Coordinates of C-alpha atoms in Angstrom, one line a residue:
X1 CA -41.3 -19.9 -24.0
X2 CA -40.6 -16.5 -22.4
X3 CA -40.1 -16.2 -18.7
X4 CA -41.9 -13.6 -16.7
X5 CA -42.7 -13.1 -13.0
X6 CA -46.1 -14.8 -13.3
X7 CA -44.5 -17.9 -14.9
X8 CA -41.9 -18.1 -12.2
X9 CA -44.6 -17.9 -9.5
X10 CA -46.5 -20.7 -11.2
X11 CA -43.3 -22.8 -11.2
X12 CA -42.7 -22.2 -7.5
X13 CA -46.3 -23.2 -6.8
X14 CA -45.8 -26.5 -8.8
X15 CA -42.5 -27.5 -7.3
X16 CA -44.0 -27.1 -3.8
X17 CA -45.2 -30.7 -4.1
X18 CA -41.7 -32.0 -4.3
X19 CA -40.9 -35.1 -6.3
X20 CA -44.6 -35.6 -7.2
X21 CA -44.1 -32.7 -9.6
X22 CA -41.4 -34.4 -11.7
X23 CA -43.7 -35.1 -14.7
X24 CA -44.8 -31.4 -14.9
X25 CA -41.2 -30.3 -14.4
X26 CA -40.1 -32.6 -17.2
X27 CA -42.8 -31.2 -19.5
X28 CA -42.0 -27.6 -18.8
X29 CA -38.3 -28.2 -19.1
X30 CA -38.7 -29.4 -22.6
X31 CA -40.8 -26.3 -23.6
X32 CA -38.4 -23.6 -22.3
X33 CA -35.3 -22.0 -23.8
X34 CA -33.9 -20.4 -20.7
X35 CA -30.7 -22.3 -19.7
X36 CA -30.7 -21.1 -16.1
X37 CA -34.2 -22.4 -15.5
X38 CA -33.2 -25.7 -17.1
X39 CA -30.3 -25.9 -14.6
X40 CA -32.7 -25.1 -11.8
X41 CA -35.0 -27.9 -12.8
X42 CA -32.0 -30.3 -13.0
X43 CA -31.1 -29.1 -9.5
X44 CA -34.5 -30.0 -8.2
X45 CA -34.6 -33.4 -9.9
X46 CA -31.2 -34.2 -8.6
X47 CA -32.2 -33.2 -5.1
X48 CA -35.3 -35.3 -5.3
X49 CA -33.3 -38.3 -6.4
X50 CA -30.9 -37.7 -3.5
X51 CA -28.0 -37.2 -5.9
X52 CA -26.6 -34.3 -3.9
X53 CA -23.3 -33.8 -5.7
X54 CA -25.1 -33.1 -9.0
X55 CA -27.6 -30.9 -7.2
X56 CA -24.8 -28.8 -5.8
X57 CA -23.2 -28.6 -9.3
X58 CA -26.5 -27.5 -10.9
X59 CA -27.1 -24.9 -8.1
X60 CA -23.8 -23.3 -8.7
X61 CA -24.6 -23.2 -12.5
X62 CA -27.9 -21.5 -11.8
X63 CA -26.2 -18.9 -9.5
X64 CA -23.5 -18.2 -12.1
X65 CA -25.6 -18.1 -15.2
X66 CA -28.9 -16.5 -14.2
X67 CA -29.9 -12.8 -14.4
X68 CA -33.1 -13.5 -12.5
X69 CA -32.6 -12.6 -8.9
X70 CA -35.4 -14.8 -7.5
X71 CA -34.0 -17.8 -9.4
X72 CA -30.5 -17.2 -8.0
X73 CA -31.8 -16.9 -4.4
X74 CA -33.9 -20.0 -4.8
X75 CA -30.8 -21.9 -5.9
X76 CA -29.0 -20.6 -2.8
X77 CA -31.9 -21.7 -0.6
X78 CA -31.7 -25.2 -2.1
X79 CA -27.9 -25.2 -1.5
X80 CA -28.6 -24.4 2.2
X81 CA -30.9 -27.4 2.4
X82 CA -28.5 -29.7 0.6
X83 CA -25.5 -28.8 2.7
X84 CA -27.6 -29.2 5.9
X85 CA -28.6 -32.7 4.8
X86 CA -24.9 -33.4 4.2
X87 CA -24.2 -32.2 7.7
X88 CA -21.9 -29.5 6.3
X89 CA -23.3 -26.8 8.6
X90 CA -20.4 -24.3 8.1
X91 CA -21.0 -24.1 4.4
X92 CA -24.8 -24.0 5.0
X93 CA -24.4 -21.0 7.4
X94 CA -22.1 -19.2 4.9
X95 CA -24.7 -19.5 2.1
X96 CA -27.5 -18.6 4.6
X97 CA -25.7 -15.4 5.5
X98 CA -25.3 -14.5 1.8
X99 CA -29.0 -15.2 1.2
X100 CA -30.0 -13.1 4.2
X101 CA -27.9 -10.2 2.9
X102 CA -29.4 -10.5 -0.6
X103 CA -33.0 -11.0 0.4
X104 CA -33.6 -7.2 0.3
X105 CA -33.0 -7.4 -3.5
X106 CA -36.2 -9.4 -3.9

């Protein structure tokens, strides 16, 4: 399945519902070939299961492997939320500043 901007917008609309969208995410994950998007789905599922260490690992994989700017920045946004939940506010602020600087690329 090819990824285009419309497809990413649909995914963003679906994951808005949080852990309730796990069945749809599982279905879409099996149909796509894009490794970065699979990592992003794994990031979300780990976050929803409160397995934050795996979520951080998948977020870093998304950031390092994707060529899609919006997907990279979404992973950074998730990292900010994860580090905030872990009470690591210094790391959260560092990533927030990077996201704020890169937001103009979107």
